[in-house]
Amino acid sequence: MAGNPVIREILNRYVPVWALGHSMSVLGWDTETHMPVKGAQPRGVASGQLAMMSQRATIELDGLVRKAEKAADLGDREAGIVRVLRRSIDYYLKVPPEMVDELQRVTTEATVAWRSARKRSDFGMFRPHLEKIVALEREIANKIGYERHPYNALLDLYEEGFTVREADAVYAKLIPESKRLLKRVASAGVYPTKHPLESARYDTGAMLKVNEEALKLLKMPMDRFRMDVSTHPFTTQIAQDDVRITTRYEGKDFRASLYGTIHESGHAIYGLGISKALAYSPLGDGASYGVHESQSRFWENVVGRSVEFVELIDPTLKKYLPFVKGYDTAQLYFYINTVRKSLIRVDADELTYNFHTAVRYDIEKKVIAGEAKVAEIPSLWNDTFEEYLGMRPKNDAEGALQDVHWSGGSFGYFATYTLGNVIAAMIWHKMKDGALVHEALRKGDVTELKNWLGKNIHRYGATYSPKQLQEKAFGESYNPERLLAYFEQKYLP
Amino acid sequence: MAGNPVIREILNRYVPVWALGHSMSVLGWDTETHMPVKGAQPRGVASGQLAMMSQRATIELDGLVRKAEKAADLGDREAGIVRVLRRSIDYYLKVPPEMVDELQRVTTEATVAWRSARKRSDFGMFRPHLEKIVALEREIANKIGYERHPYNALLDLYEEGFTVREADAVYAKLIPESKRLLKRVASAGVYPTKHPLESARYDTGAMLKVNEEALKLLKMPMDRFRMDVSTHPFTTQIAQDDVRITTRYEGKDFRASLYGTIHESGHAIYGLGISKALAYSPLGDGASYGVHESQSRFWENVVGRSVEFVELIDPTLKKYLPFVKGYDTAQLYFYINTVRKSLIRVDADELTYNFHTAVRYDIEKKVIAGEAKVAEIPSLWNDTFEEYLGMRPKNDAEGALQDVHWSGGSFGYFATYTLGNVIAAMIWHKMKDGALVHEALRKGDVTELKNWLGKNIHRYGATYSPKQLQEKAFGESYNPERLLAYFEQKYLP
């Protein structure tokens, strides 16, 4: 992969780090899918040990990476290796292990407290935990260092180089325009706000068959991929040739299971498309959380919720889900594309989803800057939510307590969901405002879509920063106009 | 666990080694059960890396272990820790990594060659590979060092302290007596040599239910245990609270699936019974291959193939396997206990099994000592087999090519199968010549058997060497008389 001898040495010495990462992925996958419940405690010990070994081995690369940074003639891949390793090394060097341990300890307790607090809709129960987490996150931001805004340090952990200024610009465009759009869609009255199929109950075995057929439509390579069940669906890239997703079966509203499967398959298609030449290297992962989410959103929404895809999956639905038989394809399409304001993020449709991330982004930015106190979060949440969506949560369970993320210390994450939506629409735009998608689906073959994504995005892995990658693929980055145009075309044709 | 400060430090520094072992177990389990096929290559790289890290971390304990070895006042556990670590450290120090790599490389190729060779029943195809393996095994024996016989070095890898002299003594008693017994059993004519149920085909889903009911009869704790499917059944102890077995479904002769499940459950009961105080330490595994096999054989044969157990499982068999309905419990008992000489080890019954290991033991002893050449193995095999069992393989596929073990470099392993049978019978003897087993099963509750094994064997983990453990539990070790007495009682009452 590398002509530069220092890079070659780095790559050799990276193999153990890769192996530890591979192993941690398998342990994580097993924990969520098959592990007997009492295996949790030793699993925690083992994962912690492997994480420490991996950190130590990464930090040990510092000297070599320094050497490589002085080299003038690095190719794109070589530069990418240096860039990605520098980010990890700096993080491990700047954030002391005691702080990482402390965050681990605090978030473990906070997650337990959050569960009870949400159940009783009592933010007060969660507040002291969240205060500790926010204090730690602010300290981490200081340790990492930042320009202009402390929240930039945290945004960068999930989306390299992404800043408050850019996020503000995305939301400043997206929020008011989406509000206007939402009104027009509502008054057009084409898309329903609810559908009788939402309460129809399915059999898990039958739903598994539907999902397996969806995997066939997506041409998932079953010798390199598998699907299991877990409480919270996820994708894990164990190796370039071993990517796994999970889905869930709640027993009703089959959209959730089907589109969860397609969403995770989108992540998986990314992982499976990364060049084999990047195996065992620091470049074998995706470019960022935002870019990864763009792949899942592209397949879930742009592909999966299109008329053509609904036509493709319709016979399968009718075969396995008896209650679908009375509905024609158009009716199914509208079930799959209801548009309604809701208080809960995970229930949100394409059009309203970004309001939810915006509320969280606003709040995180303020508390990390010290401009708002944790105690103020519930009222901030409710006020902002009302401003954006014209609805007000009746309690904290359906307000500031709804997500697990904060209890786990994930500050800086939520915006990447919206970046995913934005970048997915940038792909849609590049695919001739979706014409390529519709063509491919009318032929019933997604191969060309996969090839396009493989060529323009997947194969590079983490070679380029998310911005470099977007500039290369689209000639622009994080452009919310594309998402608005996509909405216009879909919802107001 | 330890009062001695050096031992405490050893235990602290052992946690990463434990974590690597835990991870390798999960990787191994996943490889055999769920991994997409193309995940094999990266999995091999990852496992190799973890093994190297584990070796390095183990060797690094040498200085501390040396220190501990000088301490005079070690308790049993502390002495056990030192003993077990000394064994690993010495192995890694004496056998150079290049030799381990070479064996890895040679056995990988040999396993592929063996598969084709067995298919074509052509020992010549396998011979050059086996020659390399034998040469390496002899070199390893020399590196490890031995008294009297080079094969002792290899036997000790699987059964600590077990020697050619002891093995010879076991077989010298077992083989002629078993021959006599077998003749008497045949002429008594009570146990059949074949049974119509052997060809009855079952449905995999139904057989899974049968196995799950068997797990319930064995009171397997499903919060600490699970069962999956793999080509070759195995047990893996991922942690004290996470032990997993696999079984297989070949579609006919349901004994194989049911008794495979019970066999592996026996291994699992051992792992699950090791004291929690030994978690994360070098003592958290079983005492030896022989002792481990005694647990699986005890549950499979002494418990599982008893009249009382057949009575317990009978209603389940009739519920799920329609073809069983025409057979009463006595007939089922005889199906489960057919006695017949056969050419294939894995098809052998209790009475004839040890002949099979004896053939392999004789051959291994000779080739490792340089008293026989690899090229002579097929004729040696056929002659010895004929001498022991009065049958002669028609070809090498049903002769010297039948087992995978040699292609994987497992020289010194086969005898432990017989040690397992012997020790299982020693347990039977201590349980009042089986009276405790029959009593417990008549009550339909194996708890007392588990408690007995837990108290006398399981809880100690690897604290004692297999001989120490046997002396403690039975006041004797590797006594083949007990197995012969068990046979007498069962087959010639």
CSV table of C-alpha atoms in Angstrom, one decimal, chain A residues 14-417:
chain,number,residue,atom,x,y,z
A,14,TYR,CA,-0.6,-1.2,13.2
A,15,VAL,CA,-1.6,-4.8,12.6
A,16,PRO,CA,-1.9,-5.6,16.4
A,17,VAL,CA,-4.0,-2.4,16.8
A,18,TRP,CA,-6.2,-3.6,14.0
A,19,ALA,CA,-6.5,-7.1,15.6
A,20,LEU,CA,-7.5,-5.6,18.9
A,21,GLY,CA,-10.2,-3.5,17.1
A,22,HIS,CA,-11.4,-6.5,15.2
A,23,SER,CA,-11.7,-8.4,18.5
A,24,MET,CA,-13.5,-5.6,20.3
A,25,SER,CA,-16.0,-5.5,17.4
A,26,VAL,CA,-16.7,-9.2,17.8
A,27,LEU,CA,-17.0,-8.9,21.6
A,28,GLY,CA,-19.3,-5.9,21.1
A,29,TRP,CA,-21.4,-7.7,18.6
A,30,ASP,CA,-21.6,-10.8,20.8
A,31,THR,CA,-22.6,-8.8,23.8
A,32,GLU,CA,-25.6,-7.4,22.0
A,33,THR,CA,-26.7,-10.5,20.2
A,34,HIS,CA,-25.9,-13.8,21.7
A,35,MET,CA,-24.0,-13.5,25.1
A,36,PRO,CA,-25.7,-15.1,28.1
A,37,VAL,CA,-26.8,-12.3,30.4
A,38,LYS,CA,-24.4,-13.2,33.2
A,39,GLY,CA,-21.5,-12.9,30.8
A,40,ALA,CA,-21.8,-9.1,31.0
A,41,GLN,CA,-19.4,-8.5,33.9
A,42,PRO,CA,-16.4,-10.5,32.6
A,43,ARG,CA,-17.1,-9.1,29.1
A,44,GLY,CA,-16.8,-5.6,30.5
A,45,VAL,CA,-13.4,-6.5,32.1
A,46,ALA,CA,-12.1,-8.0,28.8
A,47,SER,CA,-13.3,-5.1,26.6
A,48,GLY,CA,-11.7,-2.6,29.0
A,49,GLN,CA,-8.4,-4.5,28.9
A,50,LEU,CA,-8.4,-4.7,25.1
A,51,ALA,CA,-9.2,-1.0,24.8
A,52,MET,CA,-6.2,-0.2,27.1
A,53,MET,CA,-3.9,-2.4,25.0
A,54,SER,CA,-5.1,-0.7,21.9
A,55,GLN,CA,-4.6,2.8,23.3
A,56,ARG,CA,-1.1,1.9,24.4
A,57,ALA,CA,-0.2,0.4,21.0
A,58,THR,CA,-1.6,3.4,19.2
A,59,ILE,CA,0.3,5.9,21.4
A,60,GLU,CA,3.5,3.9,20.7
A,61,LEU,CA,3.2,4.8,17.1
A,62,ASP,CA,3.6,8.5,17.9
A,63,GLY,CA,7.3,8.7,17.1
A,64,LEU,CA,6.9,7.0,13.7
A,65,VAL,CA,3.9,9.2,12.8
A,66,ARG,CA,5.9,12.3,13.7
A,67,LYS,CA,8.6,11.1,11.3
A,68,ALA,CA,6.0,10.5,8.6
A,69,GLU,CA,4.5,13.9,9.2
A,70,LYS,CA,7.8,15.4,8.2
A,71,ALA,CA,7.9,13.5,4.9
A,72,ALA,CA,7.0,15.8,1.9
A,73,ASP,CA,6.1,13.3,-0.7
A,74,LEU,CA,3.2,11.4,0.8
A,75,GLY,CA,0.5,10.0,-1.5
A,76,ASP,CA,-3.2,10.4,-0.6
A,77,ARG,CA,-3.3,7.1,1.3
A,78,GLU,CA,-0.1,7.7,3.1
A,79,ALA,CA,-1.3,11.1,4.1
A,80,GLY,CA,-4.6,9.6,5.2
A,81,ILE,CA,-2.8,7.0,7.4
A,82,VAL,CA,-0.9,9.8,9.1
A,83,ARG,CA,-4.0,12.0,9.5
A,84,VAL,CA,-6.1,9.2,11.1
A,85,LEU,CA,-3.4,8.0,13.4
A,86,ARG,CA,-2.5,11.6,14.5
A,87,ARG,CA,-6.2,12.1,15.5
A,88,SER,CA,-6.2,9.0,17.7
A,89,ILE,CA,-2.8,9.5,19.2
A,90,ASP,CA,-3.6,13.1,20.0
A,91,TYR,CA,-6.8,12.1,21.6
A,92,TYR,CA,-5.2,9.5,23.8
A,93,LEU,CA,-2.3,11.8,24.7
A,94,LYS,CA,-4.4,14.8,25.5
A,95,VAL,CA,-7.3,13.2,27.4
A,96,PRO,CA,-5.7,11.4,30.4
A,97,PRO,CA,-6.7,7.8,31.0
A,98,GLU,CA,-8.0,8.8,34.5
A,99,MET,CA,-10.5,11.1,32.7
A,100,VAL,CA,-11.6,8.3,30.3
A,101,ASP,CA,-12.0,5.9,33.3
A,102,GLU,CA,-14.0,8.6,35.2
A,103,LEU,CA,-16.2,9.2,32.2
A,104,GLN,CA,-16.7,5.4,31.9
A,105,ARG,CA,-17.7,5.1,35.6
A,106,VAL,CA,-19.9,8.2,35.5
A,107,THR,CA,-21.7,7.2,32.3
A,108,THR,CA,-22.3,3.6,33.5
A,109,GLU,CA,-24.1,5.0,36.6
A,110,ALA,CA,-25.8,7.7,34.6
A,111,THR,CA,-27.3,5.2,32.2
A,112,VAL,CA,-28.9,3.3,35.0
A,113,ALA,CA,-30.2,6.5,36.5
A,114,TRP,CA,-31.5,7.7,33.2
A,115,ARG,CA,-33.5,4.6,32.7
A,116,SER,CA,-35.3,5.1,36.0
A,117,ALA,CA,-35.6,8.8,35.5
A,118,ARG,CA,-37.2,8.3,32.0
A,119,LYS,CA,-39.6,5.7,33.4
A,120,ARG,CA,-40.8,8.2,36.1
A,121,SER,CA,-40.4,11.2,33.8
A,122,ASP,CA,-38.3,12.9,36.5
A,123,PHE,CA,-35.4,14.9,35.1
A,124,GLY,CA,-34.3,15.8,38.7
A,125,MET,CA,-33.3,12.1,39.2
A,126,PHE,CA,-31.0,12.3,36.1
A,127,ARG,CA,-29.7,15.9,36.7
A,128,PRO,CA,-26.8,15.3,39.1
A,129,HIS,CA,-25.5,12.6,36.7
A,130,LEU,CA,-25.8,14.7,33.7
A,131,GLU,CA,-24.1,17.6,35.5
A,132,LYS,CA,-21.1,15.4,36.1
A,133,ILE,CA,-21.1,14.3,32.5
A,134,VAL,CA,-21.3,17.8,31.2
A,135,ALA,CA,-18.5,18.9,33.5
A,136,LEU,CA,-16.3,16.1,32.2
A,137,GLU,CA,-17.2,16.8,28.6
A,138,ARG,CA,-16.3,20.5,29.1
A,139,GLU,CA,-13.0,19.3,30.6
A,140,ILE,CA,-12.4,17.0,27.8
A,141,ALA,CA,-13.0,19.8,25.3
A,142,ASN,CA,-10.5,21.9,27.1
A,143,LYS,CA,-7.9,19.1,27.1
A,144,ILE,CA,-8.4,18.5,23.4
A,145,GLY,CA,-8.3,22.2,22.7
A,146,TYR,CA,-10.3,24.2,20.2
A,147,GLU,CA,-10.7,27.4,18.2
A,148,ARG,CA,-13.6,29.8,18.8
A,149,HIS,CA,-16.0,27.4,20.5
A,150,PRO,CA,-15.4,24.6,23.0
A,151,TYR,CA,-18.2,22.5,21.4
A,152,ASN,CA,-16.0,22.4,18.2
A,153,ALA,CA,-13.6,20.0,20.1
A,154,LEU,CA,-16.5,17.6,20.6
A,155,LEU,CA,-18.1,17.9,17.2
A,156,ASP,CA,-14.7,17.0,15.7
A,157,LEU,CA,-14.7,13.7,17.6
A,158,TYR,CA,-17.6,12.5,15.5
A,159,GLU,CA,-17.2,14.6,12.3
A,160,GLU,CA,-13.6,15.6,11.7
A,161,GLY,CA,-13.2,19.3,11.1
A,162,PHE,CA,-16.9,20.1,11.5
A,163,THR,CA,-17.6,23.3,13.5
A,164,VAL,CA,-20.3,25.2,15.3
A,165,ARG,CA,-20.1,27.8,12.5
A,166,GLU,CA,-20.9,25.1,9.9
A,167,ALA,CA,-23.5,23.5,11.9
A,168,ASP,CA,-25.2,26.8,12.6
A,169,ALA,CA,-25.2,27.5,8.8
A,170,VAL,CA,-26.7,24.1,8.1
A,171,TYR,CA,-29.5,24.5,10.6
A,172,ALA,CA,-30.1,28.2,9.8
A,173,LYS,CA,-31.0,27.1,6.3
A,174,LEU,CA,-32.7,23.8,7.1
A,175,ILE,CA,-35.0,24.8,10.0
A,176,PRO,CA,-37.0,27.7,8.6
A,177,GLU,CA,-37.2,26.1,5.1
A,178,SER,CA,-38.3,22.8,6.6
A,179,LYS,CA,-41.0,24.6,8.6
A,180,ARG,CA,-42.3,26.2,5.4
A,181,LEU,CA,-42.2,23.0,3.5
A,182,LEU,CA,-44.0,21.1,6.3
A,183,LYS,CA,-46.8,23.6,6.1
A,184,ARG,CA,-47.1,23.2,2.4
A,185,VAL,CA,-47.0,19.4,2.6
A,186,ALA,CA,-49.7,19.5,5.2
A,187,SER,CA,-52.0,21.8,3.2
A,188,ALA,CA,-51.4,19.7,0.0
A,189,GLY,CA,-52.9,16.8,2.0
A,190,VAL,CA,-51.3,14.2,-0.2
A,191,TYR,CA,-49.2,12.5,2.5
A,192,PRO,CA,-51.3,11.1,5.4
A,193,THR,CA,-50.4,11.8,9.0
A,194,LYS,CA,-51.4,8.4,10.1
A,195,HIS,CA,-52.3,5.0,8.7
A,196,PRO,CA,-54.2,1.9,9.9
A,197,LEU,CA,-51.2,-0.4,9.2
A,198,GLU,CA,-49.3,1.2,12.1
A,199,SER,CA,-51.2,-0.9,14.6
A,200,ALA,CA,-51.2,-4.2,12.5
A,201,ARG,CA,-49.3,-6.9,14.4
A,202,TYR,CA,-46.9,-9.2,12.6
A,203,ASP,CA,-45.4,-12.6,13.3
A,204,THR,CA,-41.6,-12.4,13.9
A,205,GLY,CA,-40.8,-15.4,11.7
A,206,ALA,CA,-42.8,-13.9,8.8
A,207,MET,CA,-41.1,-10.5,9.3
A,208,LEU,CA,-37.7,-12.1,9.3
A,209,LYS,CA,-38.6,-13.5,5.8
A,210,VAL,CA,-39.6,-10.0,4.7
A,211,ASN,CA,-36.3,-8.6,5.9
A,212,GLU,CA,-34.4,-11.4,4.2
A,213,GLU,CA,-36.1,-10.6,0.9
A,214,ALA,CA,-35.2,-7.0,1.4
A,215,LEU,CA,-31.6,-8.1,1.8
A,216,LYS,CA,-31.9,-9.9,-1.5
A,217,LEU,CA,-33.2,-6.8,-3.2
A,218,LEU,CA,-30.2,-4.9,-1.8
A,219,LYS,CA,-28.0,-7.8,-3.1
A,220,MET,CA,-26.3,-8.2,0.3
A,221,PRO,CA,-23.4,-10.7,-0.1
A,222,MET,CA,-24.3,-13.4,2.5
A,223,ASP,CA,-20.7,-14.8,2.4
A,224,ARG,CA,-19.5,-11.5,3.9
A,225,PHE,CA,-22.5,-10.3,5.8
A,226,ARG,CA,-25.1,-11.5,8.3
A,227,MET,CA,-28.1,-10.2,10.2
A,228,ASP,CA,-29.0,-10.9,13.8
A,229,VAL,CA,-31.5,-9.5,16.4
A,230,SER,CA,-30.7,-6.9,19.1
A,231,THR,CA,-32.6,-4.4,21.2
A,232,HIS,CA,-31.1,-1.5,19.5
A,233,PRO,CA,-30.2,-2.1,15.8
A,234,PHE,CA,-26.6,-1.5,14.8
A,235,THR,CA,-24.0,-2.3,12.2
A,236,THR,CA,-20.5,-3.5,13.0
A,237,GLN,CA,-17.6,-3.8,10.6
A,238,ILE,CA,-15.6,-6.7,11.9
A,239,ALA,CA,-13.5,-6.9,8.8
A,240,GLN,CA,-13.7,-5.8,5.2
A,241,ASP,CA,-15.2,-9.2,4.5
A,242,ASP,CA,-17.3,-9.5,7.6
A,243,VAL,CA,-19.9,-6.8,8.2
A,244,ARG,CA,-22.9,-7.5,10.4
A,245,ILE,CA,-26.2,-5.8,11.1
A,246,THR,CA,-28.9,-6.3,13.6
A,247,THR,CA,-32.6,-5.5,13.4
A,248,ARG,CA,-35.5,-5.7,15.8
A,249,TYR,CA,-38.9,-7.2,15.9
A,250,GLU,CA,-41.4,-5.2,18.0
A,251,GLY,CA,-44.4,-7.1,16.7
A,252,LYS,CA,-46.3,-4.2,15.1
A,253,ASP,CA,-45.8,-1.4,12.6
A,254,PHE,CA,-43.7,-3.4,10.3
A,255,ARG,CA,-42.0,-0.3,8.8
A,256,ALA,CA,-39.8,0.0,11.9
A,257,SER,CA,-38.3,-3.5,11.4
A,258,LEU,CA,-38.1,-3.3,7.6
A,259,TYR,CA,-36.6,0.2,7.4
A,260,GLY,CA,-34.3,-0.5,10.3
A,261,THR,CA,-33.0,-3.4,8.3
A,262,ILE,CA,-32.5,-1.3,5.2
A,263,HIS,CA,-30.9,1.5,7.3
A,264,GLU,CA,-28.3,-0.8,8.8
A,265,SER,CA,-27.8,-2.5,5.4
A,266,GLY,CA,-26.8,1.0,4.1
A,267,HIS,CA,-24.1,1.2,6.8
A,268,ALA,CA,-23.0,-2.3,5.9
A,269,ILE,CA,-22.8,-1.6,2.1
A,270,TYR,CA,-20.4,1.2,3.0
A,271,GLY,CA,-18.2,-1.1,5.0
A,272,LEU,CA,-18.3,-3.9,2.4
A,273,GLY,CA,-17.4,-1.4,-0.3
A,274,ILE,CA,-14.1,-0.2,1.3
A,275,SER,CA,-11.1,-1.2,-0.8
A,276,LYS,CA,-9.5,-4.4,0.2
A,277,ALA,CA,-6.2,-2.7,-0.1
A,278,LEU,CA,-7.1,-0.8,3.1
A,279,ALA,CA,-7.5,-4.0,5.1
A,280,TYR,CA,-5.5,-4.1,8.4
A,281,SER,CA,-4.8,-0.4,8.1
A,282,PRO,CA,-6.2,2.7,9.9
A,283,LEU,CA,-8.1,3.5,6.7
A,284,GLY,CA,-10.4,0.5,6.8
A,285,ASP,CA,-13.3,2.4,8.4
A,286,GLY,CA,-15.7,5.0,7.1
A,287,ALA,CA,-14.8,8.7,6.8
A,288,SER,CA,-17.0,10.0,9.6
A,289,TYR,CA,-20.2,9.5,11.5
A,290,GLY,CA,-22.0,11.9,9.1
A,291,VAL,CA,-20.7,10.2,6.0
A,292,HIS,CA,-21.6,6.8,7.5
A,293,GLU,CA,-25.1,8.0,8.3
A,294,SER,CA,-25.5,9.4,4.8
A,295,GLN,CA,-25.2,5.8,3.5
A,296,SER,CA,-27.8,4.4,5.8
A,297,ARG,CA,-30.1,7.3,5.1
A,298,PHE,CA,-29.6,7.0,1.4
A,299,TRP,CA,-30.6,3.4,1.4
A,300,GLU,CA,-33.4,3.8,4.0
A,301,ASN,CA,-35.0,6.9,2.6
A,302,VAL,CA,-33.9,7.8,-0.9
A,303,VAL,CA,-34.0,4.2,-2.1
A,304,GLY,CA,-36.2,2.4,0.4
A,305,ARG,CA,-39.0,4.8,0.7
A,306,SER,CA,-39.3,5.5,-3.0
A,307,VAL,CA,-42.3,4.4,-5.0
A,308,GLU,CA,-40.2,2.0,-7.0
A,309,PHE,CA,-38.8,0.2,-4.0
A,310,VAL,CA,-42.2,-0.1,-2.5
A,311,GLU,CA,-43.3,-1.7,-5.8
A,312,LEU,CA,-40.4,-4.1,-5.5
A,313,ILE,CA,-41.1,-5.1,-1.9
A,314,ASP,CA,-44.9,-5.2,-2.3
A,315,PRO,CA,-45.2,-8.9,-3.4
A,316,THR,CA,-43.0,-10.0,-0.5
A,317,LEU,CA,-45.1,-8.0,2.0
A,318,LYS,CA,-48.2,-9.6,0.6
A,319,LYS,CA,-46.7,-13.0,0.7
A,320,TYR,CA,-45.6,-12.9,4.4
A,321,LEU,CA,-47.9,-10.4,6.1
A,322,PRO,CA,-51.5,-11.3,5.6
A,323,PHE,CA,-52.8,-8.0,6.8
A,324,VAL,CA,-51.1,-6.1,3.9
A,325,LYS,CA,-53.3,-7.9,1.3
A,326,GLY,CA,-56.0,-5.3,1.3
A,327,TYR,CA,-53.6,-2.5,0.4
A,328,ASP,CA,-52.4,-1.6,-3.0
A,329,THR,CA,-48.9,-0.3,-3.7
A,330,ALA,CA,-49.9,3.4,-3.5
A,331,GLN,CA,-51.5,2.8,-0.1
A,332,LEU,CA,-48.4,1.0,1.1
A,333,TYR,CA,-46.2,3.9,-0.2
A,334,PHE,CA,-48.2,6.3,1.9
A,335,TYR,CA,-48.0,4.1,5.0
A,336,ILE,CA,-44.3,4.0,4.5
A,337,ASN,CA,-44.2,7.8,4.0
A,338,THR,CA,-46.6,9.2,6.6
A,339,VAL,CA,-45.7,12.8,7.5
A,340,ARG,CA,-46.5,13.9,11.0
A,341,LYS,CA,-44.9,16.1,13.7
A,342,SER,CA,-44.0,14.0,16.7
A,343,LEU,CA,-42.4,14.5,20.1
A,344,ILE,CA,-40.1,11.5,19.8
A,345,ARG,CA,-37.0,11.6,17.5
A,346,VAL,CA,-36.9,7.9,16.7
A,347,ASP,CA,-40.5,8.1,15.4
A,348,ALA,CA,-39.8,11.0,13.2
A,349,ASP,CA,-40.2,10.9,9.4
A,350,GLU,CA,-37.7,12.3,6.9
A,351,LEU,CA,-39.3,15.8,6.9
A,352,THR,CA,-39.4,16.4,10.6
A,353,TYR,CA,-36.3,14.5,11.7
A,354,ASN,CA,-33.9,17.4,11.6
A,355,PHE,CA,-35.9,19.5,14.0
A,356,HIS,CA,-35.2,16.9,16.6
A,357,THR,CA,-31.4,17.0,16.1
A,358,ALA,CA,-31.5,20.8,16.0
A,359,VAL,CA,-33.1,21.0,19.5
A,360,ARG,CA,-30.3,18.8,20.9
A,361,TYR,CA,-27.6,20.6,19.0
A,362,ASP,CA,-28.8,24.0,20.4
A,363,ILE,CA,-28.8,22.7,23.9
A,364,GLU,CA,-25.5,20.9,23.7
A,365,LYS,CA,-23.8,23.9,22.3
A,366,LYS,CA,-25.1,26.1,25.2
A,367,VAL,CA,-24.3,23.8,28.0
A,368,ILE,CA,-20.8,23.0,26.7
A,369,ALA,CA,-20.1,26.7,26.4
A,370,GLY,CA,-21.4,27.3,29.9
A,371,GLU,CA,-24.2,29.5,28.6
A,372,ALA,CA,-26.9,27.2,30.0
A,373,LYS,CA,-27.1,25.0,33.1
A,374,VAL,CA,-28.1,21.4,33.1
A,375,ALA,CA,-31.0,22.3,35.3
A,376,GLU,CA,-32.3,24.5,32.5
A,377,ILE,CA,-32.3,21.8,29.9
A,378,PRO,CA,-36.0,20.7,30.3
A,379,SER,CA,-37.4,24.2,29.8
A,380,LEU,CA,-34.9,25.0,27.0
A,381,TRP,CA,-35.9,21.7,25.3
A,382,ASN,CA,-39.6,22.4,25.6
A,383,ASP,CA,-39.3,26.0,24.4
A,384,THR,CA,-37.0,25.2,21.4
A,385,PHE,CA,-39.2,22.3,20.5
A,386,GLU,CA,-42.3,24.4,20.5
A,387,GLU,CA,-40.5,27.1,18.4
A,388,TYR,CA,-39.4,24.5,15.8
A,389,LEU,CA,-42.3,22.1,15.7
A,390,GLY,CA,-45.2,24.0,17.3
A,391,MET,CA,-45.6,21.1,19.9
A,392,ARG,CA,-44.7,21.1,23.5
A,393,PRO,CA,-43.8,17.9,25.4
A,394,LYS,CA,-46.1,17.3,28.4
A,395,ASN,CA,-43.3,15.8,30.4
A,396,ASP,CA,-39.6,15.1,30.4
A,397,ALA,CA,-40.0,11.5,29.3
A,398,GLU,CA,-41.3,12.7,26.0
A,399,GLY,CA,-38.9,15.6,26.2
A,400,ALA,CA,-35.3,15.9,27.4
A,401,LEU,CA,-35.2,12.4,28.8
A,402,GLN,CA,-36.0,10.5,25.6
A,403,ASP,CA,-32.5,9.7,24.3
A,404,VAL,CA,-29.9,7.4,25.8
A,405,HIS,CA,-27.0,9.4,24.2
A,406,TRP,CA,-26.4,12.0,26.9
A,407,SER,CA,-26.3,9.4,29.6
A,408,GLY,CA,-23.5,7.7,27.6
A,409,GLY,CA,-21.5,10.9,27.2
A,410,SER,CA,-22.2,11.3,23.5
A,411,PHE,CA,-22.0,15.1,23.2
A,412,GLY,CA,-21.5,16.2,19.6
A,413,TYR,CA,-23.2,13.2,18.0
A,414,PHE,CA,-26.7,14.3,17.2
A,415,ALA,CA,-25.8,16.8,14.5
A,416,THR,CA,-24.2,13.9,12.5
A,417,TYR,CA,-27.7,12.4,12.0
